[in-house]
C-alpha cells in the first residue's frame, strides 16, 4: 500500500498532470468498456480535446470505432471527469490507433562444425568372417589416408 501512496503523491504534483490524465483516462475507459472489451485497450491519453486510445490489435480498433461506441465513450468520460472535478478538457473527439510493437529479432548464427578424425586406423583385425574382414580392411585404409592428410 505504501508504493501506491507514493505513486498517487507523484501523480498529484503539477508537473505530472499529463501522466495523471493518462492513468485516469485509461482507468475510466477500461471501467466503462467492462470485462469483455477492456483487455483490448493498452492505454489512453488526452490531447487538445481529443482522447487517443491505443489498442492491442487492428480488430480491437474496428470493434471500438463504431459511432455508438464513440458517442457513449465521450459522454461517459465527460460526465466522469466533471463529477470528479478534475479540471480536464472536454472530450470532443475519440481516435483509435494500433500499437506497433515489433517482435524482437532472433539471430541464429549457422556455423559449420568441422571435426577432426580421431581414429588413425591402428587396430587389429579379429574378424573371422572374410566379408567383414574385407570391410574392416577398407575402413582401416580410409582412416590411415585421412590421418596422413590431416598431419
PDB file of N, CA, C and O in Angstrom, residues 63-121:
ATOM      1  N   UNK A  63     -13.562  -2.885 -33.596  1.00  0.00           N
ATOM      2  CA  UNK A  63     -14.633  -3.152 -32.633  1.00  0.00           C
ATOM      3  C   UNK A  63     -15.065  -1.878 -31.910  1.00  0.00           C
ATOM      4  O   UNK A  63     -16.241  -1.665 -31.664  1.00  0.00           O
ATOM      5  N   UNK A  64     -14.097  -1.027 -31.585  1.00  0.00           N
ATOM      6  CA  UNK A  64     -14.398   0.162 -30.788  1.00  0.00           C
ATOM      7  C   UNK A  64     -14.739   1.391 -31.633  1.00  0.00           C
ATOM      8  O   UNK A  64     -15.228   2.376 -31.095  1.00  0.00           O
ATOM      9  N   UNK A  65     -14.502   1.372 -32.930  1.00  0.00           N
ATOM     10  CA  UNK A  65     -14.701   2.549 -33.776  1.00  0.00           C
ATOM     11  C   UNK A  65     -16.153   2.804 -34.163  1.00  0.00           C
ATOM     12  O   UNK A  65     -16.432   3.792 -34.830  1.00  0.00           O
ATOM     13  N   UNK A  66     -17.067   1.978 -33.775  1.00  0.00           N
ATOM     14  CA  UNK A  66     -18.469   2.206 -34.127  1.00  0.00           C
ATOM     15  C   UNK A  66     -18.931   3.537 -33.542  1.00  0.00           C
ATOM     16  O   UNK A  66     -18.536   3.922 -32.442  1.00  0.00           O
ATOM     17  N   UNK A  67     -19.798   4.235 -34.275  1.00  0.00           N
ATOM     18  CA  UNK A  67     -20.264   5.556 -33.839  1.00  0.00           C
ATOM     19  C   UNK A  67     -20.927   5.504 -32.477  1.00  0.00           C
ATOM     20  O   UNK A  67     -20.741   6.402 -31.656  1.00  0.00           O
ATOM     21  N   UNK A  68     -21.695   4.466 -32.228  1.00  0.00           N
ATOM     22  CA  UNK A  68     -22.380   4.374 -30.936  1.00  0.00           C
ATOM     23  C   UNK A  68     -21.365   4.234 -29.795  1.00  0.00           C
ATOM     24  O   UNK A  68     -21.544   4.803 -28.724  1.00  0.00           O
ATOM     25  N   UNK A  69     -20.293   3.496 -30.027  1.00  0.00           N
ATOM     26  CA  UNK A  69     -19.253   3.359 -29.001  1.00  0.00           C
ATOM     27  C   UNK A  69     -18.548   4.682 -28.759  1.00  0.00           C
ATOM     28  O   UNK A  69     -18.293   5.061 -27.613  1.00  0.00           O
ATOM     29  N   UNK A  70     -18.233   5.397 -29.820  1.00  0.00           N
ATOM     30  CA  UNK A  70     -17.519   6.668 -29.679  1.00  0.00           C
ATOM     31  C   UNK A  70     -18.371   7.682 -28.920  1.00  0.00           C
ATOM     32  O   UNK A  70     -17.888   8.358 -28.015  1.00  0.00           O
ATOM     33  N   UNK A  71     -19.632   7.770 -29.282  1.00  0.00           N
ATOM     34  CA  UNK A  71     -20.530   8.721 -28.610  1.00  0.00           C
ATOM     35  C   UNK A  71     -20.680   8.368 -27.138  1.00  0.00           C
ATOM     36  O   UNK A  71     -20.594   9.240 -26.259  1.00  0.00           O
ATOM     37  N   UNK A  72     -20.859   7.094 -26.843  1.00  0.00           N
ATOM     38  CA  UNK A  72     -21.036   6.709 -25.438  1.00  0.00           C
ATOM     39  C   UNK A  72     -19.728   6.874 -24.652  1.00  0.00           C
ATOM     40  O   UNK A  72     -19.759   7.242 -23.481  1.00  0.00           O
ATOM     41  N   UNK A  73     -18.588   6.642 -25.272  1.00  0.00           N
ATOM     42  CA  UNK A  73     -17.303   6.860 -24.584  1.00  0.00           C
ATOM     43  C   UNK A  73     -17.137   8.341 -24.260  1.00  0.00           C
ATOM     44  O   UNK A  73     -16.760   8.701 -23.130  1.00  0.00           O
ATOM     45  N   UNK A  74     -17.409   9.217 -25.237  1.00  0.00           N
ATOM     46  CA  UNK A  74     -17.288  10.658 -24.991  1.00  0.00           C
ATOM     47  C   UNK A  74     -18.218  11.103 -23.863  1.00  0.00           C
ATOM     48  O   UNK A  74     -17.806  11.811 -22.946  1.00  0.00           O
ATOM     49  N   UNK A  75     -19.483  10.669 -23.929  1.00  0.00           N
ATOM     50  CA  UNK A  75     -20.449  11.077 -22.905  1.00  0.00           C
ATOM     51  C   UNK A  75     -20.040  10.574 -21.521  1.00  0.00           C
ATOM     52  O   UNK A  75     -20.081  11.320 -20.542  1.00  0.00           O
ATOM     53  N   UNK A  76     -19.646   9.323 -21.444  1.00  0.00           N
ATOM     54  CA  UNK A  76     -19.279   8.758 -20.150  1.00  0.00           C
ATOM     55  C   UNK A  76     -18.067   9.469 -19.556  1.00  0.00           C
ATOM     56  O   UNK A  76     -18.069   9.858 -18.393  1.00  0.00           O
ATOM     57  N   UNK A  77     -17.009   9.634 -20.354  1.00  0.00           N
ATOM     58  CA  UNK A  77     -15.795  10.249 -19.817  1.00  0.00           C
ATOM     59  C   UNK A  77     -15.999  11.719 -19.467  1.00  0.00           C
ATOM     60  O   UNK A  77     -15.457  12.205 -18.474  1.00  0.00           O
ATOM     61  N   UNK A  78     -16.791  12.444 -20.248  1.00  0.00           N
ATOM     62  CA  UNK A  78     -17.079  13.838 -19.905  1.00  0.00           C
ATOM     63  C   UNK A  78     -17.833  13.925 -18.583  1.00  0.00           C
ATOM     64  O   UNK A  78     -17.529  14.775 -17.740  1.00  0.00           O
ATOM     65  N   UNK A  79     -18.817  13.051 -18.392  1.00  0.00           N
ATOM     66  CA  UNK A  79     -19.550  13.045 -17.116  1.00  0.00           C
ATOM     67  C   UNK A  79     -18.643  12.599 -15.972  1.00  0.00           C
ATOM     68  O   UNK A  79     -18.693  13.147 -14.873  1.00  0.00           O
ATOM     69  N   UNK A  80     -17.795  11.609 -16.222  1.00  0.00           N
ATOM     70  CA  UNK A  80     -16.899  11.085 -15.192  1.00  0.00           C
ATOM     71  C   UNK A  80     -15.923  12.163 -14.723  1.00  0.00           C
ATOM     72  O   UNK A  80     -15.746  12.389 -13.533  1.00  0.00           O
ATOM     73  N   UNK A  81     -15.296  12.865 -15.694  1.00  0.00           N
ATOM     74  CA  UNK A  81     -14.334  13.896 -15.326  1.00  0.00           C
ATOM     75  C   UNK A  81     -15.019  15.094 -14.684  1.00  0.00           C
ATOM     76  O   UNK A  81     -14.465  15.727 -13.781  1.00  0.00           O
ATOM     77  N   UNK A  82     -16.239  15.423 -15.106  1.00  0.00           N
ATOM     78  CA  UNK A  82     -16.977  16.534 -14.499  1.00  0.00           C
ATOM     79  C   UNK A  82     -17.379  16.189 -13.071  1.00  0.00           C
ATOM     80  O   UNK A  82     -17.343  17.044 -12.178  1.00  0.00           O
ATOM     81  N   UNK A  83     -17.763  14.938 -12.833  1.00  0.00           N
ATOM     82  CA  UNK A  83     -18.192  14.551 -11.479  1.00  0.00           C
ATOM     83  C   UNK A  83     -17.026  14.530 -10.497  1.00  0.00           C
ATOM     84  O   UNK A  83     -17.203  14.757  -9.309  1.00  0.00           O
ATOM     85  N   UNK A  84     -15.820  14.274 -10.986  1.00  0.00           N
ATOM     86  CA  UNK A  84     -14.636  14.226 -10.127  1.00  0.00           C
ATOM     87  C   UNK A  84     -13.994  15.603  -9.943  1.00  0.00           C
ATOM     88  O   UNK A  84     -13.063  15.739  -9.154  1.00  0.00           O
ATOM     89  N   UNK A  85     -14.498  16.632 -10.681  1.00  0.00           N
ATOM     90  CA  UNK A  85     -13.939  17.987 -10.626  1.00  0.00           C
ATOM     91  C   UNK A  85     -12.428  17.977 -10.838  1.00  0.00           C
ATOM     92  O   UNK A  85     -11.667  18.553 -10.069  1.00  0.00           O
ATOM     93  N   UNK A  86     -11.997  17.309 -11.888  1.00  0.00           N
ATOM     94  CA  UNK A  86     -10.574  17.173 -12.158  1.00  0.00           C
ATOM     95  C   UNK A  86     -10.038  18.314 -13.019  1.00  0.00           C
ATOM     96  O   UNK A  86      -8.834  18.511 -13.101  1.00  0.00           O
ATOM     97  N   UNK A  87     -10.917  19.051 -13.655  1.00  0.00           N
ATOM     98  CA  UNK A  87     -10.484  20.179 -14.471  1.00  0.00           C
ATOM     99  C   UNK A  87      -9.892  19.769 -15.810  1.00  0.00           C
ATOM    100  O   UNK A  87      -9.113  20.517 -16.394  1.00  0.00           O
ATOM    101  N   UNK A  88     -10.239  18.615 -16.295  1.00  0.00           N
ATOM    102  CA  UNK A  88      -9.740  18.170 -17.583  1.00  0.00           C
ATOM    103  C   UNK A  88     -10.534  18.846 -18.699  1.00  0.00           C
ATOM    104  O   UNK A  88     -11.628  19.356 -18.489  1.00  0.00           O
ATOM    105  N   UNK A  89      -9.987  18.817 -19.874  1.00  0.00           N
ATOM    106  CA  UNK A  89     -10.674  19.356 -21.045  1.00  0.00           C
ATOM    107  C   UNK A  89     -11.875  18.488 -21.392  1.00  0.00           C
ATOM    108  O   UNK A  89     -11.915  17.307 -21.086  1.00  0.00           O
ATOM    109  N   UNK A  90     -12.831  19.096 -22.047  1.00  0.00           N
ATOM    110  CA  UNK A  90     -13.994  18.341 -22.511  1.00  0.00           C
ATOM    111  C   UNK A  90     -13.591  17.550 -23.755  1.00  0.00           C
ATOM    112  O   UNK A  90     -12.995  18.088 -24.677  1.00  0.00           O
ATOM    113  N   UNK A  91     -13.930  16.283 -23.784  1.00  0.00           N
ATOM    114  CA  UNK A  91     -13.566  15.415 -24.894  1.00  0.00           C
ATOM    115  C   UNK A  91     -14.526  15.644 -26.048  1.00  0.00           C
ATOM    116  O   UNK A  91     -15.738  15.517 -25.902  1.00  0.00           O
ATOM    117  N   UNK A  92     -13.972  16.012 -27.214  1.00  0.00           N
ATOM    118  CA  UNK A  92     -14.793  16.237 -28.398  1.00  0.00           C
ATOM    119  C   UNK A  92     -14.592  15.153 -29.455  1.00  0.00           C
ATOM    120  O   UNK A  92     -15.493  14.875 -30.224  1.00  0.00           O
ATOM    121  N   UNK A  93     -13.416  14.574 -29.509  1.00  0.00           N
ATOM    122  CA  UNK A  93     -13.113  13.530 -30.486  1.00  0.00           C
ATOM    123  C   UNK A  93     -12.487  12.337 -29.789  1.00  0.00           C
ATOM    124  O   UNK A  93     -11.833  12.475 -28.755  1.00  0.00           O
ATOM    125  N   UNK A  94     -12.681  11.172 -30.388  1.00  0.00           N
ATOM    126  CA  UNK A  94     -12.032   9.952 -29.905  1.00  0.00           C
ATOM    127  C   UNK A  94     -11.364   9.318 -31.127  1.00  0.00           C
ATOM    128  O   UNK A  94     -12.008   9.101 -32.150  1.00  0.00           O
ATOM    129  N   UNK A  95     -10.061   9.055 -30.985  1.00  0.00           N
ATOM    130  CA  UNK A  95      -9.322   8.436 -32.083  1.00  0.00           C
ATOM    131  C   UNK A  95      -8.643   7.182 -31.564  1.00  0.00           C
ATOM    132  O   UNK A  95      -8.111   7.161 -30.457  1.00  0.00           O
ATOM    133  N   UNK A  96      -8.685   6.156 -32.394  1.00  0.00           N
ATOM    134  CA  UNK A  96      -8.082   4.877 -32.036  1.00  0.00           C
ATOM    135  C   UNK A  96      -6.872   4.623 -32.916  1.00  0.00           C
ATOM    136  O   UNK A  96      -6.873   4.959 -34.099  1.00  0.00           O
ATOM    137  N   UNK A  97      -5.848   4.048 -32.333  1.00  0.00           N
ATOM    138  CA  UNK A  97      -4.691   3.631 -33.114  1.00  0.00           C
ATOM    139  C   UNK A  97      -4.155   2.332 -32.538  1.00  0.00           C
ATOM    140  O   UNK A  97      -4.392   1.998 -31.383  1.00  0.00           O
ATOM    141  N   UNK A  98      -3.451   1.609 -33.385  1.00  0.00           N
ATOM    142  CA  UNK A  98      -2.929   0.294 -33.013  1.00  0.00           C
ATOM    143  C   UNK A  98      -1.472   0.444 -32.601  1.00  0.00           C
ATOM    144  O   UNK A  98      -0.697   1.123 -33.276  1.00  0.00           O
ATOM    145  N   UNK A  99      -1.112  -0.186 -31.497  1.00  0.00           N
ATOM    146  CA  UNK A  99       0.276  -0.157 -31.037  1.00  0.00           C
ATOM    147  C   UNK A  99       1.134  -0.946 -32.010  1.00  0.00           C
ATOM    148  O   UNK A  99       0.771  -2.036 -32.432  1.00  0.00           O
ATOM    149  N   UNK A 100       2.256  -0.368 -32.362  1.00  0.00           N
ATOM    150  CA  UNK A 100       3.146  -1.035 -33.313  1.00  0.00           C
ATOM    151  C   UNK A 100       4.318  -1.622 -32.542  1.00  0.00           C
ATOM    152  O   UNK A 100       5.355  -0.983 -32.383  1.00  0.00           O
ATOM    153  N   UNK A 101       4.141  -2.802 -32.085  1.00  0.00           N
ATOM    154  CA  UNK A 101       5.222  -3.496 -31.396  1.00  0.00           C
ATOM    155  C   UNK A 101       5.847  -4.484 -32.362  1.00  0.00           C
ATOM    156  O   UNK A 101       5.182  -5.380 -32.853  1.00  0.00           O
ATOM    157  N   UNK A 102       7.118  -4.311 -32.586  1.00  0.00           N
ATOM    158  CA  UNK A 102       7.820  -5.248 -33.451  1.00  0.00           C
ATOM    159  C   UNK A 102       8.346  -6.380 -32.586  1.00  0.00           C
ATOM    160  O   UNK A 102       8.927  -6.132 -31.534  1.00  0.00           O
ATOM    161  N   UNK A 103       8.144  -7.602 -33.034  1.00  0.00           N
ATOM    162  CA  UNK A 103       8.698  -8.713 -32.256  1.00  0.00           C
ATOM    163  C   UNK A 103      10.217  -8.661 -32.288  1.00  0.00           C
ATOM    164  O   UNK A 103      10.810  -8.240 -33.281  1.00  0.00           O
ATOM    165  N   UNK A 104      10.848  -9.041 -31.202  1.00  0.00           N
ATOM    166  CA  UNK A 104      12.312  -8.996 -31.189  1.00  0.00           C
ATOM    167  C   UNK A 104      12.901  -9.952 -32.218  1.00  0.00           C
ATOM    168  O   UNK A 104      12.390 -11.047 -32.425  1.00  0.00           O
ATOM    169  N   UNK A 105      13.964  -9.496 -32.849  1.00  0.00           N
ATOM    170  CA  UNK A 105      14.603 -10.325 -33.863  1.00  0.00           C
ATOM    171  C   UNK A 105      15.541 -11.307 -33.178  1.00  0.00           C
ATOM    172  O   UNK A 105      16.355 -10.922 -32.347  1.00  0.00           O
ATOM    173  N   UNK A 106      15.393 -12.541 -33.541  1.00  0.00           N
ATOM    174  CA  UNK A 106      16.263 -13.579 -33.015  1.00  0.00           C
ATOM    175  C   UNK A 106      17.228 -13.960 -34.125  1.00  0.00           C
ATOM    176  O   UNK A 106      16.829 -14.431 -35.179  1.00  0.00           O
ATOM    177  N   UNK A 107      18.488 -13.718 -33.861  1.00  0.00           N
ATOM    178  CA  UNK A 107      19.508 -14.006 -34.862  1.00  0.00           C
ATOM    179  C   UNK A 107      20.112 -15.364 -34.538  1.00  0.00           C
ATOM    180  O   UNK A 107      20.633 -15.582 -33.447  1.00  0.00           O
ATOM    181  N   UNK A 108      20.015 -16.247 -35.494  1.00  0.00           N
ATOM    182  CA  UNK A 108      20.586 -17.585 -35.338  1.00  0.00           C
ATOM    183  C   UNK A 108      21.784 -17.666 -36.271  1.00  0.00           C
ATOM    184  O   UNK A 108      21.653 -17.515 -37.479  1.00  0.00           O
ATOM    185  N   UNK A 109      22.921 -17.877 -35.680  1.00  0.00           N
ATOM    186  CA  UNK A 109      24.126 -17.994 -36.484  1.00  0.00           C
ATOM    187  C   UNK A 109      24.332 -19.447 -36.858  1.00  0.00           C
ATOM    188  O   UNK A 109      24.381 -20.315 -35.993  1.00  0.00           O
ATOM    189  N   UNK A 110      24.451 -19.659 -38.143  1.00  0.00           N
ATOM    190  CA  UNK A 110      24.684 -21.018 -38.609  1.00  0.00           C
ATOM    191  C   UNK A 110      26.186 -21.202 -38.760  1.00  0.00           C
ATOM    192  O   UNK A 110      26.850 -20.444 -39.462  1.00  0.00           O
ATOM    193  N   UNK A 111      26.681 -22.174 -38.089  1.00  0.00           N
ATOM    194  CA  UNK A 111      28.109 -22.447 -38.200  1.00  0.00           C
ATOM    195  C   UNK A 111      28.304 -23.895 -38.630  1.00  0.00           C
ATOM    196  O   UNK A 111      27.557 -24.785 -38.243  1.00  0.00           O
ATOM    197  N   UNK A 112      29.317 -24.086 -39.423  1.00  0.00           N
ATOM    198  CA  UNK A 112      29.630 -25.421 -39.897  1.00  0.00           C
ATOM    199  C   UNK A 112      30.633 -26.017 -38.921  1.00  0.00           C
ATOM    200  O   UNK A 112      31.696 -25.443 -38.661  1.00  0.00           O
ATOM    201  N   UNK A 113      30.285 -27.129 -38.383  1.00  0.00           N
ATOM    202  CA  UNK A 113      31.130 -27.789 -37.407  1.00  0.00           C
ATOM    203  C   UNK A 113      32.051 -28.766 -38.129  1.00  0.00           C
ATOM    204  O   UNK A 113      31.592 -29.683 -38.806  1.00  0.00           O
ATOM    205  N   UNK A 114      33.335 -28.525 -38.009  1.00  0.00           N
ATOM    206  CA  UNK A 114      34.325 -29.392 -38.646  1.00  0.00           C
ATOM    207  C   UNK A 114      35.018 -30.175 -37.545  1.00  0.00           C
ATOM    208  O   UNK A 114      35.625 -29.599 -36.650  1.00  0.00           O
ATOM    209  N   UNK A 115      34.908 -31.469 -37.618  1.00  0.00           N
ATOM    210  CA  UNK A 115      35.532 -32.336 -36.623  1.00  0.00           C
ATOM    211  C   UNK A 115      36.730 -33.035 -37.220  1.00  0.00           C
ATOM    212  O   UNK A 115      36.708 -33.487 -38.367  1.00  0.00           O
ATOM    213  N   UNK A 116      37.773 -33.132 -36.435  1.00  0.00           N
ATOM    214  CA  UNK A 116      38.947 -33.890 -36.868  1.00  0.00           C
ATOM    215  C   UNK A 116      38.696 -35.360 -36.606  1.00  0.00           C
ATOM    216  O   UNK A 116      38.093 -35.718 -35.589  1.00  0.00           O
ATOM    217  N   UNK A 117      39.179 -36.155 -37.504  1.00  0.00           N
ATOM    218  CA  UNK A 117      39.065 -37.605 -37.322  1.00  0.00           C
ATOM    219  C   UNK A 117      40.059 -38.025 -36.253  1.00  0.00           C
ATOM    220  O   UNK A 117      41.240 -37.723 -36.327  1.00  0.00           O
ATOM    221  N   UNK A 118      39.557 -38.668 -35.221  1.00  0.00           N
ATOM    222  CA  UNK A 118      40.419 -39.091 -34.120  1.00  0.00           C
ATOM    223  C   UNK A 118      41.021 -40.476 -34.364  1.00  0.00           C
ATOM    224  O   UNK A 118      42.085 -40.781 -33.853  1.00  0.00           O
ATOM    225  N   UNK A 119      40.344 -41.279 -35.156  1.00  0.00           N
ATOM    226  CA  UNK A 119      40.855 -42.631 -35.404  1.00  0.00           C
ATOM    227  C   UNK A 119      42.005 -42.560 -36.399  1.00  0.00           C
ATOM    228  O   UNK A 119      41.988 -41.784 -37.345  1.00  0.00           O
ATOM    229  N   UNK A 120      43.017 -43.392 -36.168  1.00  0.00           N
ATOM    230  CA  UNK A 120      44.193 -43.395 -37.034  1.00  0.00           C
ATOM    231  C   UNK A 120      44.291 -44.670 -37.868  1.00  0.00           C
ATOM    232  O   UNK A 120      45.186 -44.820 -38.674  1.00  0.00           O
ATOM    233  N   UNK A 121      43.410 -45.596 -37.639  1.00  0.00           N
ATOM    234  CA  UNK A 121      43.438 -46.856 -38.381  1.00  0.00           C
ATOM    235  C   UNK A 121      44.393 -47.882 -37.778  1.00  0.00           C
ATOM    236  O   UNK A 121      44.803 -48.815 -38.452  1.00  0.00           O
TER     237      UNK A 121
END
